[in-house]
XYZ file of C-alpha atoms in Angstrom:
763
model
C 0.000 0.000 0.000
C 1.287 3.446 -0.954
C 0.682 6.719 0.855
C -0.682 8.361 -2.265
C -3.565 5.864 -2.322
C -4.790 6.855 1.138
C -3.374 10.367 1.338
C -6.660 12.053 2.368
C -7.050 9.461 5.139
C -3.474 9.895 6.329
C -3.924 13.645 6.568
C -6.797 13.091 9.063
C -4.226 11.794 11.638
C -6.433 8.877 12.775
C -3.271 7.053 13.887
C 0.436 7.686 13.703
C 3.861 6.401 14.595
C 5.471 9.245 16.486
C 8.874 7.528 16.631
C 8.680 6.972 20.364
C 9.524 3.593 21.993
C 8.416 1.852 25.128
C 10.776 0.418 27.743
C 11.090 -2.767 25.674
C 12.170 -0.696 22.582
C 8.861 -1.460 20.968
C 7.293 1.134 18.742
C 4.511 3.341 20.089
C 1.367 3.532 17.941
C -0.892 6.437 18.874
C -4.638 6.482 18.049
C -6.044 9.938 18.939
C -9.834 9.687 19.060
C -11.873 12.860 18.703
C -15.374 13.937 19.473
C -16.495 13.277 15.907
C -17.475 9.825 14.747
C -14.335 7.932 13.690
C -14.608 5.761 10.570
C -13.410 2.305 11.496
C -12.731 1.509 7.883
C -10.422 4.529 7.477
C -8.764 3.725 10.806
C -8.206 0.155 9.659
C -6.628 1.359 6.400
C -4.381 3.746 8.344
C -3.264 0.971 10.693
C -2.585 -1.392 7.809
C -0.382 1.216 6.159
C 1.474 2.172 9.330
C 2.143 -1.451 10.298
C 3.634 -2.068 6.873
C 6.356 0.494 7.437
C 8.526 -1.058 10.223
C 10.847 -3.921 9.515
C 10.170 -7.442 10.731
C 12.765 -6.948 13.437
C 10.889 -3.930 14.787
C 7.564 -5.767 14.630
C 9.012 -8.646 16.611
C 9.613 -6.373 19.599
C 5.869 -5.593 19.661
C 3.840 -2.372 19.689
C 2.529 -0.279 22.551
C -0.753 1.270 21.455
C -1.948 4.488 23.081
C -5.681 5.016 22.545
C -6.499 8.615 23.465
C -10.139 8.454 24.554
C -10.281 11.704 26.402
C -12.408 13.309 23.691
C -14.420 10.235 22.694
C -17.087 7.910 24.051
C -16.477 4.604 25.739
C -18.244 2.620 23.039
C -15.898 3.965 20.385
C -12.861 3.263 22.533
C -14.059 -0.274 23.089
C -14.599 -0.777 19.362
C -11.094 0.446 18.563
C -9.560 -1.879 21.154
C -11.414 -4.842 19.747
C -10.375 -3.853 16.199
C -6.708 -4.021 17.241
C -7.191 -7.723 17.978
C -8.175 -8.264 14.334
C -5.568 -5.983 12.767
C -2.393 -6.615 14.781
C -3.060 -9.263 17.416
C 0.453 -10.673 17.475
C 2.307 -7.361 17.327
C 0.423 -5.596 20.161
C 2.066 -5.932 23.557
C 0.181 -3.324 25.542
C -2.824 -1.063 24.952
C -2.967 2.067 27.075
C -6.390 3.668 27.030
C -6.069 7.272 28.174
C -9.245 8.047 30.094
C -10.775 11.478 30.660
C -10.906 13.132 34.059
C -14.610 12.302 34.410
C -14.344 8.704 33.418
C -16.985 6.241 32.440
C -18.574 3.865 34.850
C -15.625 2.045 36.429
C -17.491 -1.159 37.046
C -18.704 -1.482 33.510
C -15.419 -0.695 31.923
C -13.406 -2.894 34.232
C -15.765 -5.765 33.798
C -15.741 -5.519 30.011
C -11.967 -5.470 29.621
C -11.539 -8.241 32.179
C -14.045 -10.353 30.396
C -12.283 -10.040 27.021
C -8.690 -10.308 28.278
C -8.063 -13.898 27.268
C -9.651 -13.453 23.869
C -7.797 -10.218 22.979
C -4.343 -11.609 23.458
C -2.841 -8.403 24.850
C -3.125 -6.397 28.039
C -5.418 -3.331 28.157
C -5.005 -0.778 30.886
C -6.943 2.347 31.677
C -4.721 5.242 32.684
C -4.966 8.984 32.961
C -2.661 11.184 30.882
C -0.546 12.268 33.826
C 0.132 8.655 34.862
C 1.055 7.445 31.408
C 4.738 7.996 32.230
C 4.601 4.893 34.505
C 4.666 2.769 31.379
C 6.424 5.017 28.869
C 9.315 7.427 29.343
C 8.350 11.120 29.001
C 10.930 11.637 26.286
C 9.129 9.022 24.187
C 5.726 10.730 24.544
C 4.442 13.644 22.455
C 3.434 16.941 24.008
C -0.268 16.032 24.064
C 0.560 13.404 26.725
C 2.933 15.649 28.604
C 6.036 14.321 26.878
C 8.906 16.067 25.093
C 9.008 14.159 21.818
C 8.513 16.513 18.842
C 6.269 15.202 16.056
C 4.772 16.993 13.006
C 2.274 14.745 11.290
C 1.985 16.701 8.011
C 5.764 16.903 7.709
C 5.936 13.148 8.289
C 3.305 12.568 5.561
C 5.179 14.768 3.071
C 8.514 13.079 3.742
C 6.838 9.688 3.468
C 5.497 10.656 0.066
C 8.986 11.703 -1.010
C 10.467 8.411 0.163
C 7.880 6.302 -1.602
C 8.162 8.371 -4.776
C 11.933 7.959 -4.777
C 11.689 4.238 -4.149
C 9.192 3.753 -6.960
C 10.964 6.003 -9.491
C 14.441 4.740 -8.686
C 13.398 1.098 -9.023
C 11.662 1.730 -12.340
C 14.538 3.861 -13.631
C 17.102 1.270 -12.600
C 15.317 -1.426 -14.571
C 15.080 0.816 -17.655
C 18.749 1.832 -17.514
C 19.824 -1.824 -17.273
C 17.779 -2.630 -20.370
C 19.168 0.368 -22.314
C 22.784 -0.361 -21.386
C 22.482 -4.030 -22.285
C 20.839 -3.111 -25.591
C 23.657 -0.666 -26.451
C 26.270 -3.307 -25.590
C 24.615 -5.713 -27.978
C 24.544 -3.040 -30.695
C 28.287 -2.455 -30.352
C 28.975 -6.178 -30.805
C 26.651 -6.346 -33.822
C 27.408 -3.118 -35.770
C 25.077 -4.033 -38.633
C 22.131 -3.982 -36.277
C 20.378 -0.582 -36.352
C 20.550 1.150 -32.966
C 17.378 1.828 -31.047
C 17.797 5.535 -30.414
C 14.213 6.135 -29.420
C 14.373 4.095 -26.172
C 14.732 6.629 -23.345
C 14.164 6.285 -19.569
C 10.797 7.312 -18.181
C 12.325 9.487 -15.462
C 15.111 12.010 -15.456
C 18.065 10.276 -13.786
C 19.496 13.558 -12.482
C 16.231 14.462 -10.774
C 15.817 11.031 -9.212
C 19.401 11.017 -7.953
C 19.026 14.484 -6.508
C 15.821 13.442 -4.727
C 17.559 10.351 -3.316
C 20.535 12.339 -2.060
C 18.280 14.853 -0.364
C 16.274 12.036 1.251
C 19.376 10.227 2.404
C 20.791 13.456 3.826
C 17.652 13.979 5.882
C 17.666 10.408 7.114
C 21.251 10.729 8.205
C 20.525 13.989 10.001
C 17.419 12.502 11.754
C 15.309 15.423 10.560
C 12.556 13.657 8.663
C 9.791 14.768 11.058
C 10.964 18.380 11.170
C 12.973 18.192 14.421
C 16.711 18.433 14.800
C 16.752 15.162 16.685
C 18.972 15.304 19.696
C 19.852 12.998 22.583
C 17.819 9.833 22.645
C 14.986 11.140 20.455
C 13.994 8.668 17.763
C 12.682 9.519 14.264
C 10.179 7.394 12.328
C 12.344 7.863 9.220
C 15.112 6.069 11.052
C 17.158 3.270 9.397
C 15.061 0.801 11.409
C 11.841 2.313 10.076
C 12.646 3.263 6.440
C 15.511 0.939 5.648
C 18.190 3.563 5.056
C 20.498 0.920 3.593
C 17.851 0.317 0.946
C 18.033 3.978 -0.108
C 21.799 3.868 -0.206
C 21.745 0.654 -2.233
C 19.306 2.146 -4.736
C 21.474 5.253 -5.086
C 24.613 3.238 -5.672
C 22.925 1.101 -8.307
C 21.454 4.172 -9.973
C 24.810 5.944 -10.107
C 26.461 2.909 -11.652
C 23.843 2.395 -14.318
C 23.505 6.117 -14.948
C 27.244 6.411 -15.580
C 26.977 3.645 -18.157
C 23.901 5.298 -19.611
C 25.736 8.617 -19.946
C 28.491 6.930 -21.897
C 25.870 5.313 -24.108
C 24.213 8.662 -24.695
C 27.550 10.244 -25.465
C 28.345 7.640 -28.077
C 24.872 7.976 -29.548
C 25.111 11.777 -29.614
C 28.540 11.631 -31.170
C 27.415 9.380 -33.992
C 24.252 11.380 -34.497
C 26.077 14.721 -34.478
C 28.684 13.530 -36.942
C 26.084 12.280 -39.390
C 23.965 15.396 -38.942
C 26.997 17.668 -39.388
C 27.995 15.915 -42.600
C 24.498 16.298 -43.988
C 24.151 19.963 -43.000
C 27.632 20.874 -44.250
C 26.845 19.521 -47.690
C 23.500 21.346 -47.666
C 25.194 24.670 -46.839
C 28.007 24.195 -49.367
C 25.663 23.117 -52.156
C 23.328 26.059 -51.621
C 26.054 28.714 -51.322
C 27.910 27.457 -54.421
C 24.677 27.026 -56.308
C 21.639 29.300 -55.868
C 23.484 31.730 -53.595
C 26.294 32.374 -56.065
C 23.814 32.668 -58.940
C 21.830 35.329 -57.061
C 24.923 37.467 -56.532
C 26.175 36.987 -60.087
C 23.007 38.453 -61.557
C 23.130 41.551 -59.285
C 25.719 44.055 -60.584
C 23.898 47.350 -61.286
C 23.927 50.468 -59.066
C 20.805 52.250 -60.366
C 20.469 55.752 -61.742
C 18.590 57.358 -58.828
C 17.907 57.020 -55.138
C 14.731 55.072 -55.760
C 16.533 52.627 -58.061
C 19.412 52.175 -55.593
C 16.913 51.616 -52.776
C 15.177 48.948 -54.836
C 18.535 47.253 -55.433
C 19.324 47.489 -51.725
C 15.988 45.928 -50.868
C 16.664 43.100 -53.303
C 20.129 42.643 -51.822
C 18.633 42.569 -48.303
C 16.384 39.733 -49.431
C 19.447 37.889 -50.716
C 21.275 38.597 -47.469
C 18.290 37.354 -45.497
C 18.430 34.054 -47.368
C 22.187 33.839 -46.839
C 21.789 34.718 -43.145
C 19.771 31.574 -42.580
C 22.559 29.471 -44.052
C 25.219 31.463 -42.207
C 23.384 30.770 -38.955
C 23.559 27.078 -39.826
C 27.277 27.540 -40.537
C 27.888 29.130 -37.129
C 26.014 26.341 -35.390
C 27.885 23.687 -37.386
C 31.224 25.342 -36.684
C 30.509 25.306 -32.943
C 29.469 21.663 -33.084
C 32.573 20.709 -35.048
C 34.801 22.602 -32.592
C 33.175 20.776 -29.684
C 33.685 17.415 -31.386
C 37.290 18.284 -32.211
C 38.023 19.104 -28.579
C 36.510 15.838 -27.287
C 36.493 13.568 -30.343
C 38.417 10.408 -31.120
C 41.466 10.408 -33.324
C 39.743 8.608 -36.186
C 37.168 11.463 -36.410
C 39.592 14.400 -36.302
C 40.676 14.305 -39.976
C 37.130 14.089 -41.257
C 35.908 16.844 -38.953
C 38.754 19.197 -39.868
C 38.123 18.639 -43.556
C 34.437 19.438 -43.164
C 35.241 22.528 -41.106
C 37.766 23.857 -43.630
C 35.454 23.278 -46.596
C 32.550 24.942 -44.854
C 34.634 27.936 -43.704
C 36.125 28.569 -47.158
C 32.760 28.595 -48.894
C 31.047 30.727 -46.222
C 33.848 33.308 -45.936
C 34.042 33.688 -49.708
C 30.294 34.139 -50.008
C 30.198 36.564 -47.057
C 32.996 38.587 -48.629
C 31.043 38.903 -51.879
C 27.907 39.887 -49.967
C 29.810 42.545 -48.036
C 31.443 43.862 -51.198
C 28.072 44.102 -52.937
C 26.537 45.746 -49.871
C 29.346 48.317 -49.761
C 28.860 49.094 -53.463
C 25.109 49.542 -53.014
C 25.614 51.674 -49.894
C 28.134 53.866 -51.704
C 25.787 54.081 -54.710
C 22.917 55.160 -52.454
C 25.111 57.810 -50.826
C 26.287 58.972 -54.266
C 22.743 59.289 -55.632
C 21.544 60.921 -52.402
C 24.362 63.478 -52.567
C 23.660 64.069 -56.265
C 19.974 64.637 -55.557
C 20.722 67.015 -52.686
C 23.214 68.885 -54.863
C 20.677 69.109 -57.678
C 18.070 70.509 -55.288
C 20.581 73.024 -53.937
C 21.492 74.113 -57.493
C 17.780 74.462 -58.346
C 17.222 76.569 -55.246
C 20.280 78.703 -56.002
C 19.157 79.159 -59.599
C 15.691 80.150 -58.387
C 17.219 82.814 -56.161
C 19.348 84.099 -59.029
C 16.436 84.268 -61.471
C 14.139 86.080 -59.029
C 13.982 89.876 -59.095
C 15.857 91.672 -56.359
C 13.634 94.114 -54.518
C 15.107 94.519 -51.047
C 13.817 97.108 -48.635
C 17.139 98.382 -47.371
C 20.849 97.756 -47.340
C 20.634 95.345 -44.398
C 18.215 93.167 -46.360
C 20.612 93.203 -49.310
C 23.504 92.226 -47.066
C 21.425 89.405 -45.628
C 20.426 88.220 -49.085
C 24.014 88.410 -50.289
C 25.189 86.463 -47.241
C 22.504 83.842 -47.860
C 23.588 83.623 -51.489
C 27.225 83.150 -50.515
C 26.271 80.472 -47.999
C 24.263 78.599 -50.624
C 27.151 78.785 -53.083
C 29.549 77.542 -50.419
C 27.153 74.716 -49.576
C 26.960 73.799 -53.268
C 30.749 73.715 -53.493
C 30.949 71.459 -50.441
C 28.241 69.164 -51.811
C 30.020 68.941 -55.179
C 33.289 68.059 -53.446
C 31.449 65.388 -51.455
C 29.870 64.068 -54.670
C 33.289 63.751 -56.321
C 34.672 61.980 -53.266
C 31.767 59.532 -53.064
C 31.879 58.946 -56.813
C 35.585 58.098 -56.678
C 35.023 55.711 -53.749
C 32.187 54.030 -55.636
C 34.282 53.593 -58.803
C 37.169 52.165 -56.782
C 34.848 49.668 -55.121
C 33.334 48.589 -58.436
C 36.741 48.200 -60.077
C 37.737 45.746 -57.300
C 34.443 43.832 -57.405
C 34.653 40.192 -58.590
C 32.279 37.248 -58.783
C 32.894 33.598 -57.894
C 31.843 31.307 -60.696
C 32.713 27.674 -61.090
C 35.464 27.913 -58.525
C 37.181 30.977 -60.056
C 37.135 34.753 -59.484
C 35.594 36.427 -62.551
C 35.776 40.277 -62.891
C 32.470 42.094 -63.289
C 32.049 44.501 -66.207
C 31.143 47.920 -64.734
C 31.874 50.273 -67.660
C 28.251 51.354 -67.924
C 28.068 52.151 -64.218
C 31.347 54.072 -64.255
C 30.236 56.099 -67.304
C 27.009 56.961 -65.494
C 28.894 58.151 -62.379
C 31.276 60.295 -64.404
C 28.383 61.756 -66.415
C 26.526 62.763 -63.247
C 29.624 64.450 -61.808
C 30.338 66.356 -65.060
C 26.723 67.516 -65.325
C 26.775 68.781 -61.745
C 30.076 70.563 -62.399
C 28.604 72.396 -65.430
C 25.497 73.409 -63.512
C 27.617 74.628 -60.645
C 29.812 76.691 -63.002
C 26.758 78.367 -64.540
C 25.455 79.201 -61.105
C 28.828 80.644 -60.098
C 28.799 82.975 -63.117
C 25.297 84.119 -62.295
C 26.271 84.580 -58.649
C 29.152 86.864 -59.690
C 26.760 89.029 -61.706
C 24.194 89.078 -58.908
C 26.886 89.862 -56.332
C 28.031 92.910 -58.355
C 24.467 94.108 -58.755
C 23.695 93.662 -55.070
C 26.879 95.450 -54.048
C 25.819 98.367 -56.242
C 22.414 98.306 -54.574
C 24.113 98.298 -51.194
C 26.092 101.327 -52.329
C 22.889 102.947 -53.607
C 21.124 102.457 -50.281
C 24.217 103.681 -48.483
C 24.324 106.860 -50.603
C 20.624 107.484 -49.984
C 21.049 106.854 -46.285
C 24.109 109.120 -46.073
C 22.322 111.846 -48.077
C 19.420 111.725 -45.635
C 21.954 111.860 -42.834
C 23.547 114.941 -44.435
C 20.128 116.617 -44.491
C 19.685 115.770 -40.819
C 23.154 117.096 -39.986
C 22.449 120.329 -41.879
C 19.165 120.677 -40.027
C 20.980 120.141 -36.736
C 23.522 122.812 -37.704
C 20.659 125.200 -38.534
C 18.988 124.425 -35.241
C 22.265 124.985 -33.355
C 22.804 128.265 -35.224
C 19.395 129.565 -34.214
C 19.387 128.336 -30.624
C 22.979 128.552 -29.425
C 24.766 131.094 -31.648
C 23.180 134.170 -30.079
C 26.049 135.965 -28.344
C 27.289 139.233 -29.916
C 30.349 139.643 -27.748
C 31.177 142.037 -24.928
C 33.825 143.910 -26.922
C 35.196 144.139 -30.421
C 37.826 141.477 -29.842
C 35.277 138.896 -28.700
C 32.996 139.826 -31.554
C 35.796 139.237 -34.053
C 36.469 135.848 -32.474
C 32.767 134.998 -32.839
C 32.961 136.050 -36.493
C 35.879 133.703 -37.087
C 34.060 130.839 -35.361
C 30.984 131.548 -37.393
C 32.976 131.364 -40.616
C 34.305 127.950 -39.608
C 30.776 126.891 -38.672
C 29.560 127.972 -42.104
C 32.433 126.043 -43.724
C 31.300 122.872 -41.928
C 27.739 123.443 -43.122
C 28.984 124.083 -46.641
C 30.999 120.844 -46.692
C 27.961 118.945 -45.369
C 25.795 120.410 -48.112
C 28.386 119.596 -50.788
C 28.691 116.027 -49.410
C 24.925 115.564 -49.631
C 24.881 116.877 -53.204
C 27.643 114.462 -54.204
C 25.808 111.533 -52.630
C 22.621 112.393 -54.486
C 24.532 112.633 -57.750
C 26.086 109.211 -57.056
C 22.579 107.864 -56.365
C 21.431 109.004 -59.792
C 24.433 107.349 -61.453
C 23.836 104.056 -59.576
C 20.149 104.048 -60.503
C 21.078 104.449 -64.124
C 23.644 101.656 -63.852
C 21.136 99.346 -62.186
C 18.367 100.407 -64.607
C 16.297 101.085 -61.572
C 13.801 103.572 -62.975
C 11.456 103.249 -60.026
C 14.007 104.690 -57.591
C 15.179 108.299 -57.424
C 16.420 110.757 -54.853
C 12.809 111.410 -53.881
C 12.342 114.377 -51.570
C 15.930 114.236 -50.300
C 17.238 116.834 -52.773
C 14.395 119.360 -52.154
C 14.843 118.922 -48.441
C 18.577 119.420 -48.739
C 18.130 122.614 -50.801
C 15.416 123.947 -48.500
C 17.492 123.409 -45.372
C 20.565 124.898 -47.061
C 18.646 128.047 -48.091
C 17.329 128.434 -44.564
C 20.839 127.993 -43.206
C 22.226 130.516 -45.703
C 19.648 133.152 -44.755
C 20.223 132.516 -41.071
C 23.995 132.624 -41.495
C 23.867 135.935 -43.367
C 21.690 137.419 -40.675
C 24.147 136.182 -38.066
C 27.062 137.768 -39.958
C 25.227 141.110 -40.262
C 24.518 141.191 -36.572
C 28.092 140.314 -35.652
C 29.481 142.936 -38.051
C 27.159 145.598 -36.607
C 28.174 144.521 -33.097
C 31.837 144.699 -34.072
C 31.364 148.252 -35.473
C 29.444 149.276 -32.390
C 32.063 147.934 -29.959
C 34.936 149.410 -31.975
C 33.426 152.909 -31.992
C 32.461 152.698 -28.334
C 35.917 151.545 -27.353
C 37.494 154.529 -29.172
C 35.448 156.918 -27.059
C 35.951 155.019 -23.810
C 39.730 154.767 -24.059
C 40.504 158.377 -25.265
C 40.810 159.669 -21.665
C 43.570 157.216 -20.858
C 46.932 158.944 -20.094
C 48.757 156.913 -22.730
C 46.153 157.647 -25.423
C 46.028 160.698 -27.554
C 43.012 162.934 -27.696
C 40.699 162.846 -30.663
C 39.848 165.885 -32.533
C 36.499 167.362 -31.788
C 35.223 166.596 -35.261
C 36.309 162.943 -35.144
C 34.989 162.602 -31.654
C 31.631 163.958 -32.703
C 31.436 161.532 -35.637
C 32.334 158.622 -33.399
C 29.590 159.528 -30.948
C 27.071 159.648 -33.761
C 28.292 156.346 -35.155
C 27.932 154.614 -31.774
C 24.453 155.966 -31.342
C 23.358 155.076 -34.870
C 24.862 151.569 -34.940
C 23.620 150.767 -31.450
C 20.052 151.723 -32.288
C 20.186 149.807 -35.569
C 21.527 146.738 -33.771
C 18.818 146.957 -31.149
C 16.196 147.182 -33.839
C 17.701 144.180 -35.681
C 17.640 142.012 -32.561
C 13.872 142.335 -32.465
C 13.461 141.254 -36.085
C 13.076 137.435 -36.809
C 14.855 135.545 -39.574
C 12.525 135.206 -42.547
C 13.109 132.051 -44.617
C 12.472 131.806 -48.381
C 9.261 129.868 -47.793
C 7.912 132.770 -45.661
C 8.357 131.115 -42.292
C 9.997 133.016 -39.434
C 12.427 132.019 -36.712
C 14.062 134.007 -33.903
C 17.592 133.634 -32.639
C 17.512 132.022 -29.219
C 14.809 132.750 -26.693
C 13.270 136.173 -25.926
C 15.260 136.240 -22.699
C 18.527 135.732 -24.606
C 17.699 138.590 -26.980
C 16.695 140.838 -24.078
C 20.005 140.127 -22.376
C 21.980 141.027 -25.520
C 19.922 144.205 -26.010
C 20.402 145.211 -22.367
C 24.167 144.839 -22.734
C 24.176 147.102 -25.779
C 22.046 149.702 -24.025
C 24.383 149.674 -21.029
C 27.339 150.292 -23.251
C 25.515 153.098 -25.069
C 24.708 154.696 -21.730
C 28.329 154.351 -20.651
C 29.449 156.143 -23.812
C 26.900 158.883 -23.236
C 28.075 159.323 -19.668
C 31.632 159.486 -20.831
C 30.706 162.134 -23.337
C 29.145 164.342 -20.630
C 32.109 163.842 -18.292
C 34.601 164.851 -20.938
C 32.623 168.024 -21.721
C 32.588 169.051 -18.072
C 36.301 168.415 -17.729
C 37.043 170.620 -20.718
C 35.103 173.527 -19.203
C 36.894 173.109 -15.860
C 40.266 173.063 -17.549
C 39.474 176.309 -19.385
C 38.426 178.001 -16.109
C 41.571 176.790 -14.345
C 43.806 178.003 -17.148
C 42.144 181.419 -17.177
C 42.462 181.664 -13.392
C 46.130 180.686 -13.546
C 46.817 183.273 -16.158
C 45.105 185.987 -14.094
C 46.968 184.953 -10.961
C 50.238 184.923 -12.834
C 49.604 188.383 -14.179
C 48.765 189.649 -10.706
C 51.888 188.071 -9.243
C 54.064 189.512 -11.944
C 52.499 192.935 -11.451
C 53.050 192.793 -7.743
C 56.570 191.689 -8.181
C 57.254 194.398 -10.612
C 55.835 197.060 -8.362
C 57.599 195.737 -5.338
C 60.908 195.507 -7.105
C 60.501 199.040 -8.446
C 59.811 200.357 -4.988
C 62.654 198.490 -3.495
C 64.971 199.700 -6.168
C 64.049 203.173 -5.363
C 64.363 202.759 -1.652
C 67.411 200.553 -1.678
C 69.411 201.893 -4.429
C 72.343 201.860 -2.275
C 72.076 198.382 -0.983
C 74.231 195.882 -2.411
C 73.225 194.168 -5.589
C 73.794 190.839 -4.005
C 71.038 191.342 -1.447
C 68.677 192.445 -4.128
C 69.415 189.393 -6.138
C 68.796 186.997 -3.245
C 65.507 188.583 -2.525
C 64.551 188.322 -6.107
C 65.388 184.659 -6.173
C 63.311 184.044 -3.092
C 60.281 185.595 -4.627
C 60.677 183.657 -7.826
C 60.937 180.477 -5.823
C 57.781 181.339 -3.987
C 55.949 181.861 -7.254
C 57.181 178.539 -8.603
C 55.973 176.754 -5.498
C 52.570 178.274 -5.881
C 52.389 177.189 -9.512
C 53.342 173.655 -8.590
C 50.619 173.598 -5.956
C 48.058 174.634 -8.534
C 49.219 171.942 -10.931
C 48.891 169.311 -8.166
C 45.399 170.536 -7.488
C 44.415 170.165 -11.134
C 45.862 166.657 -11.254
C 43.868 165.611 -8.213
C 40.682 167.014 -9.738
C 41.255 165.146 -12.991
C 41.983 161.938 -11.078
C 38.769 162.240 -9.116
C 36.800 162.839 -12.299
C 38.348 159.850 -13.943
């Protein structure tokens, strides 16, 4: 009976061998009854299976049966005890019925067991769980009876299944391996007999051996029931219970037969591989030298466009795909041959090396031709792609050159010219790339050969080479035509740039002239504080006018150059526009304003010059003017000053009738006030000089009168003295005379000092 047949019943744990032993070393069989109704049939099957596990030696020592009736009724316990007499009467030594705390009727139970004692053939005792240790050691009892023996029923069931599976599989596998090995031995003796290669074992020997080793390891470690097993603990998977030597014997036999079987398989595989390799090698060689070579020999063109080269590439990819399948077979065969060479017999080495060399030569030659053809097609695709790109670039460049140029300004022309130069440079680079790719393609085609009938045959590529050279020459001619047109367009665009520059500079000249006019009106308002400053302002004004004149001349020259460029470019729609009228208008306004400025400065210079003549005539180091000249100078100062004041109030009238004042009203008022002050100063000077003249005349007249009086007095006094002192010595008379003269001179000097002080105060 196998555990798999009653597995659901075994899992119910109706009875079990915990691995414990009684004091006679007999096995302990435990029957745990529960409150539910126990099926006697299932219990009987469980007991039959469990009693078939121990060896005859173990059975001879007898069993101690523990019937746990603590959760069951007495009738069921009694039935189980009676059933033991039918199942294992000879093997049972003692039956211990574990009673509950509130036990059944003692008289009834005792009477029943005593009555059946002779018929049962074994002793039945009623005992409580705590007194069970009187008959069995605690270490041999499970925890449910207060013992220390560890037992896991489900683990025991699983390990039992493993053991039985190994025993069954190993026995069957051993028989099959013996048959296979004997059959192979007979085949080696009779080589003409066809080998039976289809006979294989039902189980995987490696798996069965691994299972056996794991089982044996657990048996040896006493861990079948899940415990570590220490001290005197006993396991039901013990060598006494599961026949460990039987497992070891099965493993040894399996290893021996499996080693022989491996050698048989190796010899079979070797023969099979060699035959298969020979067949596949000839298949690969025949296909590559036949249909494969014919496919490549018919493919030699490169196409005349990208689409054609792509179609050829697609066709070549299909050919490569077919070859790839055979190359994959070659790689696999080469690996198999290498493996056989490393582990093969000497009689097979020559044949294997010959097959390997033949296969390698054919495959490498075919792969080389495929790669060469692929390189040619790739280069052809790149050549046609570059040619198409170059053609599109030339078409775009030609479209730009044929289009009318109507830029808005010089910057747009510069941008267009830069774009044109970039396109031309790109075309030159593309043409150089086309030549390079064309040369590479021709070199590849000149070295291309085909394998036919065992010989290298050159491929005729004259048509393809002529096509490549024709494409390159055509692109060169188109590029040269575009270059010539670019030179013409470049010259025209440079002239247009110059035209826009002249127009822009002419407009700038108008703006500069307007700024000069504005500066002349707003900042050139001073007339000078004296004649010297006024002359300096006149010189500065002349330089200012020279700058304006050069600006005007520059604008005129630019506008003339614009007209010439328009004629050269045949640009009838463009002209100087309103630039020339604006330039002339601003120049006329500047001229009128400049003339007015010159008139005012000249009048101011005349005014200051005349005024300065009058103001400096009283200086000691200056000579006096004549009365007539002085009178004319006074009149000139008065006339010029009034005229200048009147002119300051008059605006500048432009040719178009518009008016503009110099500076602000405050600036003009300041200039006018300065002129009036100077006129007043001249007038005051005139009055002062007139008064001084009158005073000088009075002083001179007074001096003359005083001198006459002094002389008269002296004369009279001297006459009297002469008369009175005729007799005095001449010397005394002379000294007296000298003293009087000295006195007169002192008086005259005092008068002169007085006049000088008066004049100084007046000044």
